Amino acid sequence: MTTSENARKRKWLWRWRNNPLRRRDDIVEAWIVLAVWAVVAVGGTVSGLMTAHAALDVFAHQRADRQTVRAVLLDDVRRATVARGGSTDRRMTSVSWMTPEGATRTGRTLVDNGLKAGAHVPVWQDGQGRLTAAPPTTEEATIESGSLGIAAAASFAGLAFGTGAVVRWRLERRRIDQWGLEWELVGPQWGHKTG
């Protein structure tokens, strides 16, 4: 180990070494920092993994529950006019479809522009026969659950760091108050001349 690395290590671990200037609050602060990092490492990992697994389960349930059916357009879908900001390729319109139990339902969904009434379009329905969005593909579910897991881990880490920062700030305030009390005792003695 080089001299600069050794000096950096000593500087970083100064609260843990025996030192006549080390106060009780320095030891408490060192334990707080260690505890915060341990909570972030373990808790952040656990919360991120749990969130990602829960999201994967929800997406798998959506893929199992939702199915595509053919619906019939009830109205013509006019082509969109180009407006400020561009045009859209899909428009909201009324459709009719059959539920898994054989009942006919109507609802509104997005379909491609330029279709005529009576045209067949694919729509997604849930297990109760309600219109719903298409479930995410396996790849989309993996990416989204990973993103949710990272967000959960980051949120947990932020909460732990914030809590640690508040505790350290309170400790610092207490230290400053103690220094003020000590200075009130020692300060007046400095005004005296020594013989």
PDB file of C-alpha atoms in Angstrom:
ATOM      1  CA  MET A   1       0.000   0.000   0.000  1.00  0.00           C
ATOM      2  CA  THR A   2       1.419   3.404  -0.944  1.00  0.00           C
ATOM      3  CA  THR A   3       1.849   6.239   1.527  1.00  0.00           C
ATOM      4  CA  SER A   4      -1.041   8.266   0.067  1.00  0.00           C
ATOM      5  CA  GLU A   5      -3.380   5.247   0.184  1.00  0.00           C
ATOM      6  CA  ASN A   6      -2.397   4.596   3.777  1.00  0.00           C
ATOM      7  CA  ALA A   7      -2.991   8.251   4.678  1.00  0.00           C
ATOM      8  CA  ARG A   8      -6.400   8.191   2.966  1.00  0.00           C
ATOM      9  CA  LYS A   9      -7.343   5.046   4.857  1.00  0.00           C
ATOM     10  CA  ARG A  10      -6.281   6.590   8.158  1.00  0.00           C
ATOM     11  CA  LYS A  11      -8.221   9.773   7.403  1.00  0.00           C
ATOM     12  CA  TRP A  12     -11.338   7.820   6.436  1.00  0.00           C
ATOM     13  CA  LEU A  13     -11.200   5.619   9.570  1.00  0.00           C
ATOM     14  CA  TRP A  14     -10.229   8.339  12.057  1.00  0.00           C
ATOM     15  CA  ARG A  15     -13.414   7.933  14.090  1.00  0.00           C
ATOM     16  CA  TRP A  16     -12.635   4.264  14.714  1.00  0.00           C
ATOM     17  CA  ARG A  17      -9.052   4.769  15.872  1.00  0.00           C
ATOM     18  CA  ASN A  18      -8.126   5.534  19.478  1.00  0.00           C
ATOM     19  CA  ASN A  19      -7.516   9.257  19.566  1.00  0.00           C
ATOM     20  CA  PRO A  20      -7.367  11.652  22.543  1.00  0.00           C
ATOM     21  CA  LEU A  21      -9.434  14.206  20.579  1.00  0.00           C
ATOM     22  CA  ARG A  22     -12.152  11.700  19.684  1.00  0.00           C
ATOM     23  CA  ARG A  23     -15.427  12.433  21.428  1.00  0.00           C
ATOM     24  CA  ARG A  24     -18.304  10.121  22.248  1.00  0.00           C
ATOM     25  CA  ASP A  25     -20.377  11.844  19.537  1.00  0.00           C
ATOM     26  CA  ASP A  26     -17.703  10.976  16.956  1.00  0.00           C
ATOM     27  CA  ILE A  27     -18.121   7.293  17.778  1.00  0.00           C
ATOM     28  CA  VAL A  28     -21.913   7.599  17.643  1.00  0.00           C
ATOM     29  CA  GLU A  29     -21.673   9.322  14.250  1.00  0.00           C
ATOM     30  CA  ALA A  30     -19.382   6.598  12.912  1.00  0.00           C
ATOM     31  CA  TRP A  31     -21.906   3.941  13.953  1.00  0.00           C
ATOM     32  CA  ILE A  32     -24.729   5.948  12.370  1.00  0.00           C
ATOM     33  CA  VAL A  33     -22.846   6.158   9.058  1.00  0.00           C
ATOM     34  CA  LEU A  34     -22.098   2.434   9.171  1.00  0.00           C
ATOM     35  CA  ALA A  35     -25.733   1.618  10.009  1.00  0.00           C
ATOM     36  CA  VAL A  36     -27.057   3.821   7.197  1.00  0.00           C
ATOM     37  CA  TRP A  37     -24.798   2.158   4.637  1.00  0.00           C
ATOM     38  CA  ALA A  38     -25.790  -1.303   5.888  1.00  0.00           C
ATOM     39  CA  VAL A  39     -29.496  -0.405   5.725  1.00  0.00           C
ATOM     40  CA  VAL A  40     -29.052   1.026   2.220  1.00  0.00           C
ATOM     41  CA  ALA A  41     -27.146  -2.033   0.992  1.00  0.00           C
ATOM     42  CA  VAL A  42     -29.423  -4.667   2.485  1.00  0.00           C
ATOM     43  CA  GLY A  43     -32.752  -2.830   2.550  1.00  0.00           C
ATOM     44  CA  GLY A  44     -32.322  -1.266  -0.874  1.00  0.00           C
ATOM     45  CA  THR A  45     -31.472  -4.620  -2.412  1.00  0.00           C
ATOM     46  CA  VAL A  46     -34.373  -6.384  -0.711  1.00  0.00           C
ATOM     47  CA  SER A  47     -36.922  -3.672  -1.567  1.00  0.00           C
ATOM     48  CA  GLY A  48     -35.721  -3.504  -5.177  1.00  0.00           C
ATOM     49  CA  LEU A  49     -35.867  -7.278  -5.656  1.00  0.00           C
ATOM     50  CA  MET A  50     -39.273  -7.587  -3.972  1.00  0.00           C
ATOM     51  CA  THR A  51     -40.715  -4.800  -6.111  1.00  0.00           C
ATOM     52  CA  ALA A  52     -39.298  -6.266  -9.319  1.00  0.00           C
ATOM     53  CA  HIS A  53     -40.641  -9.758  -8.502  1.00  0.00           C
ATOM     54  CA  ALA A  54     -44.063  -8.372  -7.544  1.00  0.00           C
ATOM     55  CA  ALA A  55     -44.229  -6.402 -10.799  1.00  0.00           C
ATOM     56  CA  LEU A  56     -43.249  -9.486 -12.818  1.00  0.00           C
ATOM     57  CA  ASP A  57     -46.028 -11.442 -11.097  1.00  0.00           C
ATOM     58  CA  VAL A  58     -48.584  -8.720 -11.899  1.00  0.00           C
ATOM     59  CA  PHE A  59     -47.517  -8.601 -15.548  1.00  0.00           C
ATOM     60  CA  ALA A  60     -47.627 -12.414 -15.807  1.00  0.00           C
ATOM     61  CA  HIS A  61     -51.139 -12.374 -14.338  1.00  0.00           C
ATOM     62  CA  GLN A  62     -52.152  -9.727 -16.891  1.00  0.00           C
ATOM     63  CA  ARG A  63     -50.803 -11.853 -19.749  1.00  0.00           C
ATOM     64  CA  ALA A  64     -52.697 -14.889 -18.431  1.00  0.00           C
ATOM     65  CA  ASP A  65     -55.938 -12.963 -17.789  1.00  0.00           C
ATOM     66  CA  ARG A  66     -56.175 -10.812 -20.904  1.00  0.00           C
ATOM     67  CA  GLN A  67     -57.038 -12.127 -24.325  1.00  0.00           C
ATOM     68  CA  THR A  68     -57.531 -10.605 -27.722  1.00  0.00           C
ATOM     69  CA  VAL A  69     -60.949 -10.770 -29.399  1.00  0.00           C
ATOM     70  CA  ARG A  70     -62.376  -9.464 -32.640  1.00  0.00           C
ATOM     71  CA  ALA A  71     -64.624  -6.458 -32.253  1.00  0.00           C
ATOM     72  CA  VAL A  72     -66.906  -4.793 -34.794  1.00  0.00           C
ATOM     73  CA  LEU A  73     -66.680  -1.036 -35.402  1.00  0.00           C
ATOM     74  CA  LEU A  74     -69.994   0.701 -34.775  1.00  0.00           C
ATOM     75  CA  ASP A  75     -68.985   4.021 -36.408  1.00  0.00           C
ATOM     76  CA  ASP A  76     -66.819   5.144 -39.301  1.00  0.00           C
ATOM     77  CA  VAL A  77     -63.365   6.327 -38.240  1.00  0.00           C
ATOM     78  CA  ARG A  78     -62.482   9.420 -40.246  1.00  0.00           C
ATOM     79  CA  ARG A  79     -58.894  10.200 -41.067  1.00  0.00           C
ATOM     80  CA  ALA A  80     -57.463  12.739 -38.649  1.00  0.00           C
ATOM     81  CA  THR A  81     -56.705  16.170 -39.996  1.00  0.00           C
ATOM     82  CA  VAL A  82     -53.189  17.422 -39.484  1.00  0.00           C
ATOM     83  CA  ALA A  83     -53.223  19.863 -36.600  1.00  0.00           C
ATOM     84  CA  ARG A  84     -50.551  21.769 -34.812  1.00  0.00           C
ATOM     85  CA  GLY A  85     -48.128  19.240 -33.376  1.00  0.00           C
ATOM     86  CA  GLY A  86     -48.888  16.547 -35.994  1.00  0.00           C
ATOM     87  CA  SER A  87     -51.637  13.983 -36.405  1.00  0.00           C
ATOM     88  CA  THR A  88     -52.365  10.704 -34.724  1.00  0.00           C
ATOM     89  CA  ASP A  89     -52.756   7.354 -36.474  1.00  0.00           C
ATOM     90  CA  ARG A  90     -55.431   6.165 -34.032  1.00  0.00           C
ATOM     91  CA  ARG A  91     -58.758   7.556 -32.844  1.00  0.00           C
ATOM     92  CA  MET A  92     -61.270   6.685 -30.147  1.00  0.00           C
ATOM     93  CA  THR A  93     -64.453   5.021 -31.420  1.00  0.00           C
ATOM     94  CA  SER A  94     -67.258   2.657 -30.349  1.00  0.00           C
ATOM     95  CA  VAL A  95     -66.928  -1.100 -30.857  1.00  0.00           C
ATOM     96  CA  SER A  96     -68.980  -4.195 -30.061  1.00  0.00           C
ATOM     97  CA  TRP A  97     -67.500  -7.547 -28.955  1.00  0.00           C
ATOM     98  CA  MET A  98     -68.431 -10.863 -27.334  1.00  0.00           C
ATOM     99  CA  THR A  99     -67.364 -11.708 -23.751  1.00  0.00           C
ATOM    100  CA  PRO A 100     -66.035 -15.172 -22.812  1.00  0.00           C
ATOM    101  CA  GLU A 101     -69.569 -15.995 -21.529  1.00  0.00           C
ATOM    102  CA  GLY A 102     -71.096 -15.097 -24.924  1.00  0.00           C
ATOM    103  CA  ALA A 103     -72.651 -11.747 -23.939  1.00  0.00           C
ATOM    104  CA  THR A 104     -72.415  -8.823 -26.360  1.00  0.00           C
ATOM    105  CA  ARG A 105     -70.835  -5.660 -24.989  1.00  0.00           C
ATOM    106  CA  THR A 106     -70.094  -2.215 -26.396  1.00  0.00           C
ATOM    107  CA  GLY A 107     -67.391   0.215 -25.423  1.00  0.00           C
ATOM    108  CA  ARG A 108     -64.867   2.715 -26.723  1.00  0.00           C
ATOM    109  CA  THR A 109     -61.293   1.993 -27.735  1.00  0.00           C
ATOM    110  CA  LEU A 110     -58.523   3.329 -29.953  1.00  0.00           C
ATOM    111  CA  VAL A 111     -58.511   2.037 -33.547  1.00  0.00           C
ATOM    112  CA  ASP A 112     -56.631   2.888 -36.717  1.00  0.00           C
ATOM    113  CA  ASN A 113     -57.854   5.843 -38.820  1.00  0.00           C
ATOM    114  CA  GLY A 114     -59.827   5.387 -42.013  1.00  0.00           C
ATOM    115  CA  LEU A 115     -61.842   2.272 -41.069  1.00  0.00           C
ATOM    116  CA  LYS A 116     -65.532   1.924 -41.904  1.00  0.00           C
ATOM    117  CA  ALA A 117     -68.369   0.813 -39.634  1.00  0.00           C
ATOM    118  CA  GLY A 118     -68.676  -2.984 -39.600  1.00  0.00           C
ATOM    119  CA  ALA A 119     -64.929  -3.564 -39.935  1.00  0.00           C
ATOM    120  CA  HIS A 120     -63.370  -6.103 -37.574  1.00  0.00           C
ATOM    121  CA  VAL A 121     -60.577  -4.901 -35.278  1.00  0.00           C
ATOM    122  CA  PRO A 122     -58.653  -6.741 -32.570  1.00  0.00           C
ATOM    123  CA  VAL A 123     -59.241  -5.544 -28.991  1.00  0.00           C
ATOM    124  CA  TRP A 124     -58.101  -6.837 -25.603  1.00  0.00           C
ATOM    125  CA  GLN A 125     -60.473  -7.883 -22.840  1.00  0.00           C
ATOM    126  CA  ASP A 126     -59.870  -9.022 -19.274  1.00  0.00           C
ATOM    127  CA  GLY A 127     -61.328 -12.102 -17.600  1.00  0.00           C
ATOM    128  CA  GLN A 128     -64.612 -10.261 -16.907  1.00  0.00           C
ATOM    129  CA  GLY A 129     -65.028  -9.249 -20.545  1.00  0.00           C
ATOM    130  CA  ARG A 130     -64.109  -5.571 -20.057  1.00  0.00           C
ATOM    131  CA  LEU A 131     -62.005  -3.686 -22.605  1.00  0.00           C
ATOM    132  CA  THR A 132     -58.454  -3.223 -21.452  1.00  0.00           C
ATOM    133  CA  ALA A 133     -55.010  -2.407 -22.789  1.00  0.00           C
ATOM    134  CA  ALA A 134     -52.783  -5.098 -24.261  1.00  0.00           C
ATOM    135  CA  PRO A 135     -50.649  -6.772 -21.609  1.00  0.00           C
ATOM    136  CA  PRO A 136     -46.926  -6.062 -21.739  1.00  0.00           C
ATOM    137  CA  THR A 137     -44.773  -8.554 -23.586  1.00  0.00           C
ATOM    138  CA  THR A 138     -42.233 -10.564 -21.615  1.00  0.00           C
ATOM    139  CA  GLU A 139     -39.459  -8.175 -22.672  1.00  0.00           C
ATOM    140  CA  GLU A 140     -41.512  -5.078 -21.803  1.00  0.00           C
ATOM    141  CA  ALA A 141     -42.472  -6.613 -18.456  1.00  0.00           C
ATOM    142  CA  THR A 142     -38.839  -7.385 -17.657  1.00  0.00           C
ATOM    143  CA  ILE A 143     -37.722  -3.851 -18.482  1.00  0.00           C
ATOM    144  CA  GLU A 144     -40.584  -2.223 -16.576  1.00  0.00           C
ATOM    145  CA  SER A 145     -40.211  -4.452 -13.515  1.00  0.00           C
ATOM    146  CA  GLY A 146     -36.454  -3.763 -13.498  1.00  0.00           C
ATOM    147  CA  SER A 147     -37.144  -0.038 -13.668  1.00  0.00           C
ATOM    148  CA  LEU A 148     -39.667  -0.295 -10.836  1.00  0.00           C
ATOM    149  CA  GLY A 149     -37.175  -2.301  -8.773  1.00  0.00           C
ATOM    150  CA  ILE A 150     -34.452   0.290  -9.316  1.00  0.00           C
ATOM    151  CA  ALA A 151     -36.877   3.085  -8.408  1.00  0.00           C
ATOM    152  CA  ALA A 152     -37.901   1.256  -5.217  1.00  0.00           C
ATOM    153  CA  ALA A 153     -34.270   0.658  -4.231  1.00  0.00           C
ATOM    154  CA  ALA A 154     -33.384   4.294  -4.946  1.00  0.00           C
ATOM    155  CA  SER A 155     -36.388   5.520  -2.949  1.00  0.00           C
ATOM    156  CA  PHE A 156     -35.452   3.307  -0.017  1.00  0.00           C
ATOM    157  CA  ALA A 157     -31.838   4.471  -0.210  1.00  0.00           C
ATOM    158  CA  GLY A 158     -32.959   8.107  -0.343  1.00  0.00           C
ATOM    159  CA  LEU A 159     -35.141   7.606   2.711  1.00  0.00           C
ATOM    160  CA  ALA A 160     -32.306   5.917   4.617  1.00  0.00           C
ATOM    161  CA  PHE A 161     -29.761   8.593   3.624  1.00  0.00           C
ATOM    162  CA  GLY A 162     -32.237  11.345   4.505  1.00  0.00           C
ATOM    163  CA  THR A 163     -32.913   9.819   7.911  1.00  0.00           C
ATOM    164  CA  GLY A 164     -29.186   9.409   8.522  1.00  0.00           C
ATOM    165  CA  ALA A 165     -28.556  13.008   7.459  1.00  0.00           C
ATOM    166  CA  VAL A 166     -31.201  14.304   9.875  1.00  0.00           C
ATOM    167  CA  VAL A 167     -29.733  12.257  12.751  1.00  0.00           C
ATOM    168  CA  ARG A 168     -26.209  13.460  11.915  1.00  0.00           C
ATOM    169  CA  TRP A 169     -27.436  17.064  11.680  1.00  0.00           C
ATOM    170  CA  ARG A 170     -29.017  16.764  15.151  1.00  0.00           C
ATOM    171  CA  LEU A 171     -25.774  15.288  16.443  1.00  0.00           C
ATOM    172  CA  GLU A 172     -23.818  18.170  14.904  1.00  0.00           C
ATOM    173  CA  ARG A 173     -26.170  20.714  16.507  1.00  0.00           C
ATOM    174  CA  ARG A 174     -25.640  19.028  19.870  1.00  0.00           C
ATOM    175  CA  ARG A 175     -21.881  19.151  19.364  1.00  0.00           C
ATOM    176  CA  ILE A 176     -22.003  22.860  18.531  1.00  0.00           C
ATOM    177  CA  ASP A 177     -24.133  23.538  21.626  1.00  0.00           C
ATOM    178  CA  GLN A 178     -21.624  21.621  23.769  1.00  0.00           C
ATOM    179  CA  TRP A 179     -18.747  23.634  22.302  1.00  0.00           C
ATOM    180  CA  GLY A 180     -20.663  26.817  23.114  1.00  0.00           C
ATOM    181  CA  LEU A 181     -21.088  25.744  26.738  1.00  0.00           C
ATOM    182  CA  GLU A 182     -17.422  24.797  27.006  1.00  0.00           C
ATOM    183  CA  TRP A 183     -16.382  28.115  25.480  1.00  0.00           C
ATOM    184  CA  GLU A 184     -18.478  29.998  28.031  1.00  0.00           C
ATOM    185  CA  LEU A 185     -16.449  28.240  30.737  1.00  0.00           C
ATOM    186  CA  VAL A 186     -13.015  28.585  29.133  1.00  0.00           C
ATOM    187  CA  GLY A 187     -13.338  31.826  27.163  1.00  0.00           C
ATOM    188  CA  PRO A 188     -13.315  34.260  30.107  1.00  0.00           C
ATOM    189  CA  GLN A 189     -10.103  32.692  31.432  1.00  0.00           C
ATOM    190  CA  TRP A 190      -8.246  33.647  28.242  1.00  0.00           C
ATOM    191  CA  GLY A 191      -8.655  37.315  29.025  1.00  0.00           C
ATOM    192  CA  HIS A 192      -6.412  37.082  32.077  1.00  0.00           C
ATOM    193  CA  LYS A 193      -2.745  37.863  31.745  1.00  0.00           C
ATOM    194  CA  THR A 194      -0.315  35.169  32.679  1.00  0.00           C
ATOM    195  CA  GLY A 195       2.599  36.029  34.886  1.00  0.00           C
TER     196      GLY A 195
END
